[in-house]
Amino acid sequence: MLSLNRLLFTLVLWAISGVSAVQNVKVQGAGYVNNVTSDRFQIIGIALNPDDLMSSYNSAYLNRIFAVVEAFKNFPNTLGFFGGNEVMQKPGTEGEVPPYLRAVTRDLNNYIAKHSSRRIPVGYAAADVREILADSFAYLSCDIDGSSSDESRIDFFGLNSYSWCGGDATFQTAGYDILVQMFGNTTIPIFFSEYGCNEVKPRVFDEVQALYGPNMTSVMSGGIVYEYVQEFNEYGLVDLHDNGTAVIRVDYDNLQKQYNELDIKQLESGNSSATTLKSPRCSGGLITGASFSKSFRIPLLPSGGQSLIDNGIKNPNNGKLVPVRETVVPTEVYGSNGGLINNLAIEPLPEDRSNVPTGADTSGATSTTASGTSTGSKAESTGGAGNLRMNVVLECVTLMILALRVV
């Protein structure tokens, strides 16, 4: 569902706890942990053609996905790359596609190992197709031949989930209880790579309390709300206008209030058992569906692929961190009540600080944080709109990048 540009806006929005200002995050067992503090981390178009896998998996395709790695590998807060997004969108695609997904994961991992100064996780984002969901996870997350160094195994598993719709939804009616049971034995991080059903508007985002509550945090590592900018599909949190102004929507306010209710310290607390889990050995016995691939023979690299991995792509465009010199936001931003937000500025954080909910209320009076303390900010608004704090939004941009997607 996501394009790369829209994903970037989504990622600017939130990874709700432990989004390091400049520190990187690593996968340890079934959890993400901060490389420096060891705190637990919660996450707040290029295409393989599933109808023509052999032809679309070629050196030109690899060159394009490796270019994405080159662009974002130097950012210490790049959390990972997706090796695919909803490539299996319906039953019937699960026969030939899975081995190619593992092949792309292998290729990305090998390129990163050769051309990046640190290991960057590679994962997959699945459509919420319950008939093949468990098998997709089992197939992609096991170790071929029992090797813990298997580069074709995913490091994390994303789920694009829109089953919680409106304020009347519950943990059970949304099927979250089924997901917890399905992934209860996970050995890698799992999170919602998209969420935010819009069948009921404005969205109230009650699912935030469930996703970051005790029933799910033992299994799930948070999620990414879809999406930041309002488009024709009406999933946006902010309206961006042609005249350069921005207007915060009620959906944004509702999501902000939900985040402010979370216990961040609890979410950051470690789970020592989760970080020592080992992936199972791949076998046909892990797969329950009759039509799902049970073959773990991974396609060989296409012609020219090994040369790209060995020598790197030509003329890579390498991104880099730059100093934040201008902190005042020149754009006119309006709250959901129509009031102009004055004195809006980003607030760069030290390297040992993280972007977390501050208790700010963008379109009203200052609210209370989860710990019960009052929080102010640098932004004031007219017409009754209240405080807004933007904690180094610029440094959140590279949190996670889609390497691949299906159109």
Tab-separated table of N, CA and C in Angstrom, residues 49 70 106 207 222 251 254 295 308 340 384:
chain	number	residue	atom	x	y	z
A	49	ASN	N	7.793	-9.049	-9.591
A	49	ASN	CA	6.496	-9.376	-10.186
A	49	ASN	C	6.164	-10.815	-9.844
A	70	GLU	N	22.634	1.905	-0.360
A	70	GLU	CA	23.695	2.909	-0.402
A	70	GLU	C	23.198	4.260	0.104
A	106	ARG	N	18.625	-12.660	1.189
A	106	ARG	CA	20.040	-13.080	1.144
A	106	ARG	C	20.893	-12.037	0.422
A	207	GLU	N	-6.612	1.240	19.189
A	207	GLU	CA	-5.745	0.066	19.107
A	207	GLU	C	-4.352	0.338	19.657
A	222	GLY	N	5.487	-2.989	18.492
A	222	GLY	CA	4.906	-1.720	18.103
A	222	GLY	C	4.390	-1.706	16.679
A	251	ASP	N	-7.479	13.355	13.415
A	251	ASP	CA	-6.833	12.046	13.550
A	251	ASP	C	-5.467	12.179	14.230
A	254	ASN	N	-6.008	12.771	17.936
A	254	ASN	CA	-6.436	11.539	18.600
A	254	ASN	C	-5.266	10.581	18.797
A	295	SER	N	9.598	-25.951	-0.278
A	295	SER	CA	10.958	-26.047	-0.810
A	295	SER	C	11.808	-24.907	-0.273
A	308	LEU	N	27.841	-7.189	-8.595
A	308	LEU	CA	27.295	-6.047	-7.862
A	308	LEU	C	27.596	-6.160	-6.373
A	340	LEU	N	-3.550	29.136	14.176
A	340	LEU	CA	-2.162	29.118	13.708
A	340	LEU	C	-1.240	28.792	14.870
A	384	GLY	N	-6.958	29.472	20.422
A	384	GLY	CA	-7.263	28.371	21.331
A	384	GLY	C	-6.403	27.154	21.120
